[in-house]
């Protein structure tokens, strides 16, 4: 250990300031991200046993790092964020080793970030759902509310929303249905709940006074043409997420419109829908017109967390 100063007398800002200086060869954005990671990591350490008196280098162990990353994984943070956390802590550890000789080995060595399965369904966490709903409400536009509702509350594909036609949108005072299914020309009629009917009705009513809307057959318009494209919907969601605060952004940065559809399928199954119902509603239909259960199963795979909870119920 370095005997030139007493680590017990140093506060967190000392370590943050020194670490920040060691990162000056990196871009400003990377420095900001890495420093933010270390601040959050130190805050987490302070909540752990033995951490009430602030950060001490001896707390930086492989056990601490792996436990922290596992917690972030359980909180549904993205793979890219987990990789960033490991890189930031690795650089911090390297600085402690080379500058102050306070660590013998880098505690991130041997810690692997689990890759997310490409075909695994995206199940949003309660926090992610809360943030997205809040962002839509803070955005305050009827267009955002309608687009979000179609993905989140009706499980629509991007193409279902972008190619939705006015004459295929049937909205009453209390009930409603949509005729959707542009992809693969597999049209389907789906009843919709009030969480979809109301924002969609309000959006259409607000747009009907526009001359451009009256001449278009599509529900969602583009500034450049009569129809909002798939690319336009992806751009809308990126713009919506860009309004998130830093702590919110970490949880939603990689969520896509299709993830809303995955999450709808998961919530439908949790609500007791049979797989056949979910298949028909999402448009997973074979050429013979039967429910494509195998496709729907991919959308509704049980999560690892859910399996772990079921293991607790096992009896010998």
PDB file of C-alpha atoms in Angstrom:
ATOM      1  CA  UNK A   1       0.000   0.000   0.000  1.00  0.00           C
ATOM      2  CA  UNK A   2       1.104   3.580  -0.667  1.00  0.00           C
ATOM      3  CA  UNK A   3       2.295   5.070   2.642  1.00  0.00           C
ATOM      4  CA  UNK A   4       2.373   8.703   1.470  1.00  0.00           C
ATOM      5  CA  UNK A   5      -1.269   9.382   2.435  1.00  0.00           C
ATOM      6  CA  UNK A   6      -3.949   7.965   4.673  1.00  0.00           C
ATOM      7  CA  UNK A   7      -6.720   6.433   2.587  1.00  0.00           C
ATOM      8  CA  UNK A   8      -9.047   6.563   5.596  1.00  0.00           C
ATOM      9  CA  UNK A   9      -9.016  10.379   5.433  1.00  0.00           C
ATOM     10  CA  UNK A  10      -9.910  10.681   1.745  1.00  0.00           C
ATOM     11  CA  UNK A  11     -13.426  11.306   0.475  1.00  0.00           C
ATOM     12  CA  UNK A  12     -14.984  10.038  -2.732  1.00  0.00           C
ATOM     13  CA  UNK A  13     -14.260  13.269  -4.600  1.00  0.00           C
ATOM     14  CA  UNK A  14     -10.512  12.723  -4.231  1.00  0.00           C
ATOM     15  CA  UNK A  15     -10.752   9.439  -6.120  1.00  0.00           C
ATOM     16  CA  UNK A  16     -13.152  10.881  -8.707  1.00  0.00           C
ATOM     17  CA  UNK A  17     -10.896  13.882  -9.417  1.00  0.00           C
ATOM     18  CA  UNK A  18      -7.771  11.754  -9.821  1.00  0.00           C
ATOM     19  CA  UNK A  19      -9.565   9.213 -11.990  1.00  0.00           C
ATOM     20  CA  UNK A  20     -10.983  11.968 -14.203  1.00  0.00           C
ATOM     21  CA  UNK A  21      -7.492  13.332 -14.826  1.00  0.00           C
ATOM     22  CA  UNK A  22      -6.280   9.875 -15.845  1.00  0.00           C
ATOM     23  CA  UNK A  23      -8.947   9.733 -18.584  1.00  0.00           C
ATOM     24  CA  UNK A  24      -8.013  12.933 -20.395  1.00  0.00           C
ATOM     25  CA  UNK A  25      -6.799  10.968 -23.431  1.00  0.00           C
ATOM     26  CA  UNK A  26     -10.405   9.817 -24.052  1.00  0.00           C
ATOM     27  CA  UNK A  27     -13.282  11.770 -25.605  1.00  0.00           C
ATOM     28  CA  UNK A  28     -15.341  14.101 -23.426  1.00  0.00           C
ATOM     29  CA  UNK A  29     -18.396  11.862 -23.790  1.00  0.00           C
ATOM     30  CA  UNK A  30     -16.476   8.757 -22.703  1.00  0.00           C
ATOM     31  CA  UNK A  31     -14.961  10.549 -19.711  1.00  0.00           C
ATOM     32  CA  UNK A  32     -18.394  11.735 -18.609  1.00  0.00           C
ATOM     33  CA  UNK A  33     -19.862   8.218 -18.961  1.00  0.00           C
ATOM     34  CA  UNK A  34     -16.978   6.533 -17.111  1.00  0.00           C
ATOM     35  CA  UNK A  35     -17.012   9.027 -14.245  1.00  0.00           C
ATOM     36  CA  UNK A  36     -20.781   8.674 -13.906  1.00  0.00           C
ATOM     37  CA  UNK A  37     -20.373   4.885 -13.694  1.00  0.00           C
ATOM     38  CA  UNK A  38     -17.782   5.171 -10.913  1.00  0.00           C
ATOM     39  CA  UNK A  39     -19.934   7.607  -8.932  1.00  0.00           C
ATOM     40  CA  UNK A  40     -22.857   5.198  -9.119  1.00  0.00           C
ATOM     41  CA  UNK A  41     -20.630   2.252  -8.227  1.00  0.00           C
ATOM     42  CA  UNK A  42     -19.298   4.105  -5.184  1.00  0.00           C
ATOM     43  CA  UNK A  43     -22.847   4.952  -4.152  1.00  0.00           C
ATOM     44  CA  UNK A  44     -23.768   1.281  -4.400  1.00  0.00           C
ATOM     45  CA  UNK A  45     -20.723   0.271  -2.351  1.00  0.00           C
ATOM     46  CA  UNK A  46     -21.754   2.695   0.394  1.00  0.00           C
ATOM     47  CA  UNK A  47     -25.031   0.785   0.736  1.00  0.00           C
ATOM     48  CA  UNK A  48     -23.261  -2.541   1.113  1.00  0.00           C
ATOM     49  CA  UNK A  49     -21.940  -3.936   4.422  1.00  0.00           C
ATOM     50  CA  UNK A  50     -18.771  -2.097   5.418  1.00  0.00           C
ATOM     51  CA  UNK A  51     -19.383   0.801   3.058  1.00  0.00           C
ATOM     52  CA  UNK A  52     -20.974   3.393   5.343  1.00  0.00           C
ATOM     53  CA  UNK A  53     -17.775   5.459   5.699  1.00  0.00           C
ATOM     54  CA  UNK A  54     -17.227   6.143   1.998  1.00  0.00           C
ATOM     55  CA  UNK A  55     -15.049   4.473  -0.601  1.00  0.00           C
ATOM     56  CA  UNK A  56     -11.871   2.610   0.353  1.00  0.00           C
ATOM     57  CA  UNK A  57      -9.737   0.813  -2.275  1.00  0.00           C
ATOM     58  CA  UNK A  58      -9.909  -2.475  -0.367  1.00  0.00           C
ATOM     59  CA  UNK A  59     -13.651  -2.558  -1.158  1.00  0.00           C
ATOM     60  CA  UNK A  60     -12.837  -2.940  -4.846  1.00  0.00           C
ATOM     61  CA  UNK A  61     -12.866  -6.723  -5.094  1.00  0.00           C
ATOM     62  CA  UNK A  62     -13.907  -9.169  -7.773  1.00  0.00           C
ATOM     63  CA  UNK A  63     -16.844 -10.146  -5.566  1.00  0.00           C
ATOM     64  CA  UNK A  64     -18.012  -6.525  -5.374  1.00  0.00           C
ATOM     65  CA  UNK A  65     -17.709  -5.936  -9.119  1.00  0.00           C
ATOM     66  CA  UNK A  66     -19.416  -9.182 -10.151  1.00  0.00           C
ATOM     67  CA  UNK A  67     -22.234  -8.645  -7.623  1.00  0.00           C
ATOM     68  CA  UNK A  68     -22.795  -5.088  -8.892  1.00  0.00           C
ATOM     69  CA  UNK A  69     -22.878  -6.132 -12.545  1.00  0.00           C
ATOM     70  CA  UNK A  70     -25.254  -8.986 -11.724  1.00  0.00           C
ATOM     71  CA  UNK A  71     -27.592  -6.532 -10.006  1.00  0.00           C
ATOM     72  CA  UNK A  72     -27.542  -4.262 -13.051  1.00  0.00           C
ATOM     73  CA  UNK A  73     -28.317  -7.279 -15.229  1.00  0.00           C
ATOM     74  CA  UNK A  74     -31.278  -8.173 -12.996  1.00  0.00           C
ATOM     75  CA  UNK A  75     -32.452  -4.566 -13.283  1.00  0.00           C
ATOM     76  CA  UNK A  76     -32.659  -5.116 -17.064  1.00  0.00           C
ATOM     77  CA  UNK A  77     -29.914  -2.678 -18.006  1.00  0.00           C
ATOM     78  CA  UNK A  78     -28.669  -3.163 -21.546  1.00  0.00           C
ATOM     79  CA  UNK A  79     -25.734  -5.291 -22.599  1.00  0.00           C
ATOM     80  CA  UNK A  80     -23.930  -2.195 -23.880  1.00  0.00           C
ATOM     81  CA  UNK A  81     -24.271  -0.524 -20.467  1.00  0.00           C
ATOM     82  CA  UNK A  82     -22.946  -3.589 -18.642  1.00  0.00           C
ATOM     83  CA  UNK A  83     -19.907  -3.578 -20.934  1.00  0.00           C
ATOM     84  CA  UNK A  84     -19.411   0.145 -20.242  1.00  0.00           C
ATOM     85  CA  UNK A  85     -19.600  -0.450 -16.477  1.00  0.00           C
ATOM     86  CA  UNK A  86     -16.973  -3.163 -16.626  1.00  0.00           C
ATOM     87  CA  UNK A  87     -14.680  -0.991 -18.785  1.00  0.00           C
ATOM     88  CA  UNK A  88     -15.041   2.011 -16.461  1.00  0.00           C
ATOM     89  CA  UNK A  89     -14.312  -0.010 -13.315  1.00  0.00           C
ATOM     90  CA  UNK A  90     -11.397  -1.723 -15.070  1.00  0.00           C
ATOM     91  CA  UNK A  91      -9.879   1.660 -15.968  1.00  0.00           C
ATOM     92  CA  UNK A  92     -10.455   2.910 -12.417  1.00  0.00           C
ATOM     93  CA  UNK A  93      -8.773  -0.190 -10.991  1.00  0.00           C
ATOM     94  CA  UNK A  94      -5.838   0.180 -13.371  1.00  0.00           C
ATOM     95  CA  UNK A  95      -5.381   3.780 -12.215  1.00  0.00           C
ATOM     96  CA  UNK A  96      -5.387   2.688  -8.563  1.00  0.00           C
ATOM     97  CA  UNK A  97      -2.783   0.032  -9.373  1.00  0.00           C
ATOM     98  CA  UNK A  98      -0.427   2.175 -11.429  1.00  0.00           C
ATOM     99  CA  UNK A  99      -0.795   5.561  -9.758  1.00  0.00           C
ATOM    100  CA  UNK A 100      -1.135   4.599  -6.102  1.00  0.00           C
ATOM    101  CA  UNK A 101      -0.240   0.877  -5.943  1.00  0.00           C
ATOM    102  CA  UNK A 102      -3.385   0.273  -3.925  1.00  0.00           C
ATOM    103  CA  UNK A 103      -4.475  -2.880  -5.750  1.00  0.00           C
ATOM    104  CA  UNK A 104      -2.518  -6.003  -6.578  1.00  0.00           C
ATOM    105  CA  UNK A 105      -4.720  -7.238  -9.423  1.00  0.00           C
ATOM    106  CA  UNK A 106      -7.493  -5.775 -11.520  1.00  0.00           C
ATOM    107  CA  UNK A 107     -10.784  -7.095  -9.980  1.00  0.00           C
ATOM    108  CA  UNK A 108     -12.581  -7.045 -13.345  1.00  0.00           C
ATOM    109  CA  UNK A 109     -10.262  -9.729 -14.709  1.00  0.00           C
ATOM    110  CA  UNK A 110     -12.181 -12.937 -15.397  1.00  0.00           C
ATOM    111  CA  UNK A 111     -15.632 -11.327 -15.142  1.00  0.00           C
ATOM    112  CA  UNK A 112     -17.653 -12.126 -18.264  1.00  0.00           C
ATOM    113  CA  UNK A 113     -20.640 -10.125 -19.428  1.00  0.00           C
ATOM    114  CA  UNK A 114     -23.325 -12.623 -20.518  1.00  0.00           C
ATOM    115  CA  UNK A 115     -24.432 -12.130 -24.101  1.00  0.00           C
ATOM    116  CA  UNK A 116     -28.148 -11.642 -24.638  1.00  0.00           C
ATOM    117  CA  UNK A 117     -29.737 -14.297 -26.822  1.00  0.00           C
ATOM    118  CA  UNK A 118     -30.741 -12.861 -30.192  1.00  0.00           C
ATOM    119  CA  UNK A 119     -34.088 -14.628 -30.213  1.00  0.00           C
ATOM    120  CA  UNK A 120     -34.901 -14.047 -26.554  1.00  0.00           C
ATOM    121  CA  UNK A 121     -38.043 -11.975 -25.983  1.00  0.00           C
ATOM    122  CA  UNK A 122     -37.634  -8.511 -24.544  1.00  0.00           C
ATOM    123  CA  UNK A 123     -39.543  -8.345 -21.274  1.00  0.00           C
ATOM    124  CA  UNK A 124     -39.516  -4.830 -19.917  1.00  0.00           C
ATOM    125  CA  UNK A 125     -38.991  -4.258 -16.226  1.00  0.00           C
ATOM    126  CA  UNK A 126     -41.532  -2.278 -14.165  1.00  0.00           C
ATOM    127  CA  UNK A 127     -39.057   0.631 -14.100  1.00  0.00           C
ATOM    128  CA  UNK A 128     -38.673   0.586 -17.891  1.00  0.00           C
ATOM    129  CA  UNK A 129     -42.446   0.589 -18.370  1.00  0.00           C
ATOM    130  CA  UNK A 130     -42.777   3.450 -15.890  1.00  0.00           C
ATOM    131  CA  UNK A 131     -40.122   5.525 -17.659  1.00  0.00           C
ATOM    132  CA  UNK A 132     -41.592   5.018 -21.140  1.00  0.00           C
ATOM    133  CA  UNK A 133     -45.102   5.926 -19.991  1.00  0.00           C
ATOM    134  CA  UNK A 134     -43.720   9.001 -18.252  1.00  0.00           C
ATOM    135  CA  UNK A 135     -41.823  10.075 -21.367  1.00  0.00           C
ATOM    136  CA  UNK A 136     -44.984   9.812 -23.466  1.00  0.00           C
ATOM    137  CA  UNK A 137     -46.923  11.856 -20.926  1.00  0.00           C
ATOM    138  CA  UNK A 138     -44.161  14.462 -20.662  1.00  0.00           C
ATOM    139  CA  UNK A 139     -44.017  14.678 -24.453  1.00  0.00           C
ATOM    140  CA  UNK A 140     -47.656  15.708 -24.322  1.00  0.00           C
ATOM    141  CA  UNK A 141     -48.524  15.127 -27.985  1.00  0.00           C
ATOM    142  CA  UNK A 142     -51.507  13.062 -29.130  1.00  0.00           C
ATOM    143  CA  UNK A 143     -49.320  11.539 -31.849  1.00  0.00           C
ATOM    144  CA  UNK A 144     -46.846  10.112 -29.335  1.00  0.00           C
ATOM    145  CA  UNK A 145     -49.637   8.761 -27.140  1.00  0.00           C
ATOM    146  CA  UNK A 146     -51.251   6.990 -30.114  1.00  0.00           C
ATOM    147  CA  UNK A 147     -48.018   5.511 -31.492  1.00  0.00           C
ATOM    148  CA  UNK A 148     -46.956   4.235 -28.078  1.00  0.00           C
ATOM    149  CA  UNK A 149     -50.388   2.752 -27.361  1.00  0.00           C
ATOM    150  CA  UNK A 150     -50.370   0.721 -30.584  1.00  0.00           C
ATOM    151  CA  UNK A 151     -47.055  -0.906 -29.695  1.00  0.00           C
ATOM    152  CA  UNK A 152     -47.455  -1.248 -25.940  1.00  0.00           C
ATOM    153  CA  UNK A 153     -51.189  -1.902 -25.553  1.00  0.00           C
ATOM    154  CA  UNK A 154     -51.955  -3.635 -28.873  1.00  0.00           C
ATOM    155  CA  UNK A 155     -48.672  -5.384 -29.699  1.00  0.00           C
ATOM    156  CA  UNK A 156     -48.556  -3.858 -33.181  1.00  0.00           C
ATOM    157  CA  UNK A 157     -45.546  -4.214 -35.438  1.00  0.00           C
ATOM    158  CA  UNK A 158     -43.929  -1.071 -36.767  1.00  0.00           C
ATOM    159  CA  UNK A 159     -45.500  -1.807 -40.176  1.00  0.00           C
ATOM    160  CA  UNK A 160     -48.912  -2.359 -38.530  1.00  0.00           C
ATOM    161  CA  UNK A 161     -48.742   1.213 -37.256  1.00  0.00           C
ATOM    162  CA  UNK A 162     -47.143   2.891 -40.260  1.00  0.00           C
ATOM    163  CA  UNK A 163     -49.571   1.294 -42.754  1.00  0.00           C
ATOM    164  CA  UNK A 164     -52.683   1.687 -40.596  1.00  0.00           C
ATOM    165  CA  UNK A 165     -55.479   3.027 -42.813  1.00  0.00           C
ATOM    166  CA  UNK A 166     -58.227   5.361 -41.690  1.00  0.00           C
ATOM    167  CA  UNK A 167     -60.969   3.123 -43.054  1.00  0.00           C
ATOM    168  CA  UNK A 168     -59.487   0.168 -41.120  1.00  0.00           C
ATOM    169  CA  UNK A 169     -59.704   2.065 -37.837  1.00  0.00           C
ATOM    170  CA  UNK A 170     -63.079   1.521 -36.167  1.00  0.00           C
ATOM    171  CA  UNK A 171     -63.451   3.563 -32.997  1.00  0.00           C
ATOM    172  CA  UNK A 172     -66.624   3.957 -30.976  1.00  0.00           C
ATOM    173  CA  UNK A 173     -67.365   5.734 -27.692  1.00  0.00           C
ATOM    174  CA  UNK A 174     -66.469   2.660 -25.636  1.00  0.00           C
ATOM    175  CA  UNK A 175     -65.247  -0.035 -28.032  1.00  0.00           C
ATOM    176  CA  UNK A 176     -62.921  -0.229 -30.986  1.00  0.00           C
ATOM    177  CA  UNK A 177     -61.124  -2.524 -33.401  1.00  0.00           C
ATOM    178  CA  UNK A 178     -58.340  -2.322 -35.971  1.00  0.00           C
ATOM    179  CA  UNK A 179     -57.708  -4.158 -39.212  1.00  0.00           C
ATOM    180  CA  UNK A 180     -53.930  -4.474 -39.396  1.00  0.00           C
ATOM    181  CA  UNK A 181     -51.255  -6.766 -40.809  1.00  0.00           C
ATOM    182  CA  UNK A 182     -49.330  -5.174 -43.666  1.00  0.00           C
ATOM    183  CA  UNK A 183     -46.270  -7.412 -43.193  1.00  0.00           C
ATOM    184  CA  UNK A 184     -46.646 -10.557 -45.278  1.00  0.00           C
ATOM    185  CA  UNK A 185     -50.134  -9.385 -46.211  1.00  0.00           C
ATOM    186  CA  UNK A 186     -51.523 -11.241 -43.180  1.00  0.00           C
ATOM    187  CA  UNK A 187     -54.374  -8.928 -42.265  1.00  0.00           C
ATOM    188  CA  UNK A 188     -56.196  -9.480 -39.013  1.00  0.00           C
ATOM    189  CA  UNK A 189     -59.009  -7.798 -37.139  1.00  0.00           C
ATOM    190  CA  UNK A 190     -58.174  -7.099 -33.500  1.00  0.00           C
ATOM    191  CA  UNK A 191     -60.363  -5.646 -30.758  1.00  0.00           C
ATOM    192  CA  UNK A 192     -58.552  -2.964 -28.772  1.00  0.00           C
ATOM    193  CA  UNK A 193     -58.765  -1.898 -25.159  1.00  0.00           C
ATOM    194  CA  UNK A 194     -59.535   1.629 -24.055  1.00  0.00           C
ATOM    195  CA  UNK A 195     -55.814   2.365 -23.564  1.00  0.00           C
ATOM    196  CA  UNK A 196     -55.528   2.169 -27.372  1.00  0.00           C
ATOM    197  CA  UNK A 197     -58.946   3.396 -28.467  1.00  0.00           C
ATOM    198  CA  UNK A 198     -58.865   6.692 -26.542  1.00  0.00           C
ATOM    199  CA  UNK A 199     -55.438   8.071 -27.590  1.00  0.00           C
ATOM    200  CA  UNK A 200     -55.935   6.900 -31.180  1.00  0.00           C
ATOM    201  CA  UNK A 201     -59.369   8.542 -31.375  1.00  0.00           C
ATOM    202  CA  UNK A 202     -58.047  11.795 -29.888  1.00  0.00           C
ATOM    203  CA  UNK A 203     -55.124  11.845 -32.315  1.00  0.00           C
ATOM    204  CA  UNK A 204     -57.321  11.283 -35.375  1.00  0.00           C
ATOM    205  CA  UNK A 205     -59.847  13.901 -34.258  1.00  0.00           C
ATOM    206  CA  UNK A 206     -57.071  16.458 -33.698  1.00  0.00           C
ATOM    207  CA  UNK A 207     -55.609  15.825 -37.162  1.00  0.00           C
ATOM    208  CA  UNK A 208     -58.818  15.839 -39.175  1.00  0.00           C
ATOM    209  CA  UNK A 209     -58.907  19.627 -39.231  1.00  0.00           C
ATOM    210  CA  UNK A 210     -55.663  19.660 -41.217  1.00  0.00           C
ATOM    211  CA  UNK A 211     -56.088  19.798 -44.978  1.00  0.00           C
ATOM    212  CA  UNK A 212     -53.199  17.372 -45.459  1.00  0.00           C
ATOM    213  CA  UNK A 213     -54.887  14.790 -43.264  1.00  0.00           C
ATOM    214  CA  UNK A 214     -58.209  14.988 -45.110  1.00  0.00           C
ATOM    215  CA  UNK A 215     -56.522  13.898 -48.342  1.00  0.00           C
ATOM    216  CA  UNK A 216     -54.539  11.000 -46.842  1.00  0.00           C
ATOM    217  CA  UNK A 217     -55.753   7.463 -46.386  1.00  0.00           C
ATOM    218  CA  UNK A 218     -53.205   6.739 -43.635  1.00  0.00           C
ATOM    219  CA  UNK A 219     -53.656   7.415 -39.927  1.00  0.00           C
ATOM    220  CA  UNK A 220     -50.109   8.626 -39.280  1.00  0.00           C
ATOM    221  CA  UNK A 221     -48.750  11.358 -41.514  1.00  0.00           C
ATOM    222  CA  UNK A 222     -45.226  12.420 -42.338  1.00  0.00           C
ATOM    223  CA  UNK A 223     -43.930  15.950 -42.810  1.00  0.00           C
ATOM    224  CA  UNK A 224     -42.403  14.769 -46.075  1.00  0.00           C
ATOM    225  CA  UNK A 225     -45.257  12.691 -47.419  1.00  0.00           C
ATOM    226  CA  UNK A 226     -48.723  11.355 -46.763  1.00  0.00           C
ATOM    227  CA  UNK A 227     -47.521   8.376 -44.707  1.00  0.00           C
ATOM    228  CA  UNK A 228     -45.256   8.008 -41.687  1.00  0.00           C
ATOM    229  CA  UNK A 229     -42.754   5.299 -42.654  1.00  0.00           C
ATOM    230  CA  UNK A 230     -41.306   2.500 -40.523  1.00  0.00           C
ATOM    231  CA  UNK A 231     -38.103   4.544 -40.372  1.00  0.00           C
ATOM    232  CA  UNK A 232     -40.150   7.508 -39.190  1.00  0.00           C
ATOM    233  CA  UNK A 233     -41.563   5.520 -36.267  1.00  0.00           C
ATOM    234  CA  UNK A 234     -38.089   4.394 -35.229  1.00  0.00           C
ATOM    235  CA  UNK A 235     -36.990   8.032 -35.383  1.00  0.00           C
ATOM    236  CA  UNK A 236     -39.980   9.053 -33.250  1.00  0.00           C
ATOM    237  CA  UNK A 237     -39.018   6.567 -30.527  1.00  0.00           C
ATOM    238  CA  UNK A 238     -35.356   7.647 -30.554  1.00  0.00           C
ATOM    239  CA  UNK A 239     -36.473  11.262 -30.190  1.00  0.00           C
ATOM    240  CA  UNK A 240     -38.821  10.339 -27.348  1.00  0.00           C
ATOM    241  CA  UNK A 241     -36.043   8.496 -25.498  1.00  0.00           C
ATOM    242  CA  UNK A 242     -33.626  11.392 -26.005  1.00  0.00           C
ATOM    243  CA  UNK A 243     -35.782  13.402 -23.592  1.00  0.00           C
ATOM    244  CA  UNK A 244     -35.002  10.961 -20.776  1.00  0.00           C
ATOM    245  CA  UNK A 245     -32.902  12.058 -17.842  1.00  0.00           C
ATOM    246  CA  UNK A 246     -29.530  10.380 -17.334  1.00  0.00           C
ATOM    247  CA  UNK A 247     -30.746   7.841 -14.787  1.00  0.00           C
ATOM    248  CA  UNK A 248     -33.758   7.048 -16.994  1.00  0.00           C
ATOM    249  CA  UNK A 249     -31.672   6.747 -20.175  1.00  0.00           C
ATOM    250  CA  UNK A 250     -29.521   3.982 -18.700  1.00  0.00           C
ATOM    251  CA  UNK A 251     -32.610   1.783 -18.459  1.00  0.00           C
ATOM    252  CA  UNK A 252     -34.218   2.475 -21.837  1.00  0.00           C
ATOM    253  CA  UNK A 253     -31.386   3.385 -24.231  1.00  0.00           C
ATOM    254  CA  UNK A 254     -31.693   0.250 -26.393  1.00  0.00           C
ATOM    255  CA  UNK A 255     -35.464  -0.365 -26.237  1.00  0.00           C
ATOM    256  CA  UNK A 256     -37.040  -0.608 -29.701  1.00  0.00           C
ATOM    257  CA  UNK A 257     -40.631  -0.379 -30.938  1.00  0.00           C
ATOM    258  CA  UNK A 258     -40.603  -4.145 -31.498  1.00  0.00           C
ATOM    259  CA  UNK A 259     -39.682  -4.613 -27.832  1.00  0.00           C
ATOM    260  CA  UNK A 260     -43.055  -3.077 -26.961  1.00  0.00           C
ATOM    261  CA  UNK A 261     -44.677  -5.882 -28.980  1.00  0.00           C
ATOM    262  CA  UNK A 262     -42.597  -8.527 -27.163  1.00  0.00           C
ATOM    263  CA  UNK A 263     -43.566  -7.053 -23.814  1.00  0.00           C
ATOM    264  CA  UNK A 264     -47.253  -6.996 -24.789  1.00  0.00           C
ATOM    265  CA  UNK A 265     -47.076 -10.724 -25.563  1.00  0.00           C
ATOM    266  CA  UNK A 266     -45.458 -11.414 -22.210  1.00  0.00           C
ATOM    267  CA  UNK A 267     -48.072  -9.389 -20.317  1.00  0.00           C
ATOM    268  CA  UNK A 268     -50.869 -11.111 -22.240  1.00  0.00           C
ATOM    269  CA  UNK A 269     -49.547 -14.490 -21.142  1.00  0.00           C
ATOM    270  CA  UNK A 270     -49.252 -13.255 -17.556  1.00  0.00           C
ATOM    271  CA  UNK A 271     -52.898 -12.183 -17.794  1.00  0.00           C
ATOM    272  CA  UNK A 272     -53.828 -15.767 -18.641  1.00  0.00           C
ATOM    273  CA  UNK A 273     -54.149 -15.627 -22.454  1.00  0.00           C
ATOM    274  CA  UNK A 274     -53.706 -19.057 -24.094  1.00  0.00           C
ATOM    275  CA  UNK A 275     -50.918 -19.199 -26.671  1.00  0.00           C
ATOM    276  CA  UNK A 276     -53.504 -19.541 -29.428  1.00  0.00           C
ATOM    277  CA  UNK A 277     -55.077 -16.206 -28.444  1.00  0.00           C
ATOM    278  CA  UNK A 278     -51.703 -14.459 -28.383  1.00  0.00           C
ATOM    279  CA  UNK A 279     -50.812 -15.960 -31.786  1.00  0.00           C
ATOM    280  CA  UNK A 280     -54.011 -14.756 -33.434  1.00  0.00           C
ATOM    281  CA  UNK A 281     -53.822 -11.307 -31.862  1.00  0.00           C
ATOM    282  CA  UNK A 282     -50.194 -10.742 -32.914  1.00  0.00           C
ATOM    283  CA  UNK A 283     -50.764 -12.119 -36.419  1.00  0.00           C
ATOM    284  CA  UNK A 284     -48.671 -15.258 -36.026  1.00  0.00           C
ATOM    285  CA  UNK A 285     -50.666 -17.290 -38.541  1.00  0.00           C
ATOM    286  CA  UNK A 286     -49.585 -20.142 -40.797  1.00  0.00           C
ATOM    287  CA  UNK A 287     -50.366 -20.289 -44.528  1.00  0.00           C
ATOM    288  CA  UNK A 288     -53.268 -22.561 -43.656  1.00  0.00           C
ATOM    289  CA  UNK A 289     -54.711 -19.863 -41.379  1.00  0.00           C
ATOM    290  CA  UNK A 290     -53.863 -21.636 -38.116  1.00  0.00           C
ATOM    291  CA  UNK A 291     -52.102 -20.060 -35.096  1.00  0.00           C
ATOM    292  CA  UNK A 292     -48.304 -20.294 -35.501  1.00  0.00           C
ATOM    293  CA  UNK A 293     -47.649 -21.366 -31.921  1.00  0.00           C
ATOM    294  CA  UNK A 294     -43.915 -21.931 -32.455  1.00  0.00           C
ATOM    295  CA  UNK A 295     -43.440 -18.293 -33.427  1.00  0.00           C
ATOM    296  CA  UNK A 296     -45.438 -17.049 -30.468  1.00  0.00           C
ATOM    297  CA  UNK A 297     -43.476 -19.253 -28.062  1.00  0.00           C
ATOM    298  CA  UNK A 298     -40.333 -17.293 -29.002  1.00  0.00           C
ATOM    299  CA  UNK A 299     -42.101 -14.119 -27.935  1.00  0.00           C
ATOM    300  CA  UNK A 300     -43.212 -15.525 -24.609  1.00  0.00           C
ATOM    301  CA  UNK A 301     -40.201 -17.464 -23.367  1.00  0.00           C
ATOM    302  CA  UNK A 302     -40.016 -17.430 -19.581  1.00  0.00           C
ATOM    303  CA  UNK A 303     -37.351 -15.147 -18.160  1.00  0.00           C
ATOM    304  CA  UNK A 304     -34.405 -16.464 -16.160  1.00  0.00           C
ATOM    305  CA  UNK A 305     -35.716 -14.536 -13.172  1.00  0.00           C
ATOM    306  CA  UNK A 306     -39.099 -16.213 -13.530  1.00  0.00           C
ATOM    307  CA  UNK A 307     -37.492 -19.663 -13.725  1.00  0.00           C
ATOM    308  CA  UNK A 308     -35.427 -18.927 -10.596  1.00  0.00           C
ATOM    309  CA  UNK A 309     -38.622 -18.011  -8.755  1.00  0.00           C
ATOM    310  CA  UNK A 310     -40.248 -21.291  -9.819  1.00  0.00           C
ATOM    311  CA  UNK A 311     -37.215 -23.240  -8.602  1.00  0.00           C
ATOM    312  CA  UNK A 312     -37.975 -21.972  -5.112  1.00  0.00           C
ATOM    313  CA  UNK A 313     -41.258 -23.905  -5.249  1.00  0.00           C
ATOM    314  CA  UNK A 314     -39.576 -27.235  -6.047  1.00  0.00           C
ATOM    315  CA  UNK A 315     -40.026 -29.979  -3.499  1.00  0.00           C
ATOM    316  CA  UNK A 316     -38.247 -33.326  -3.222  1.00  0.00           C
TER     317      UNK A 316
END
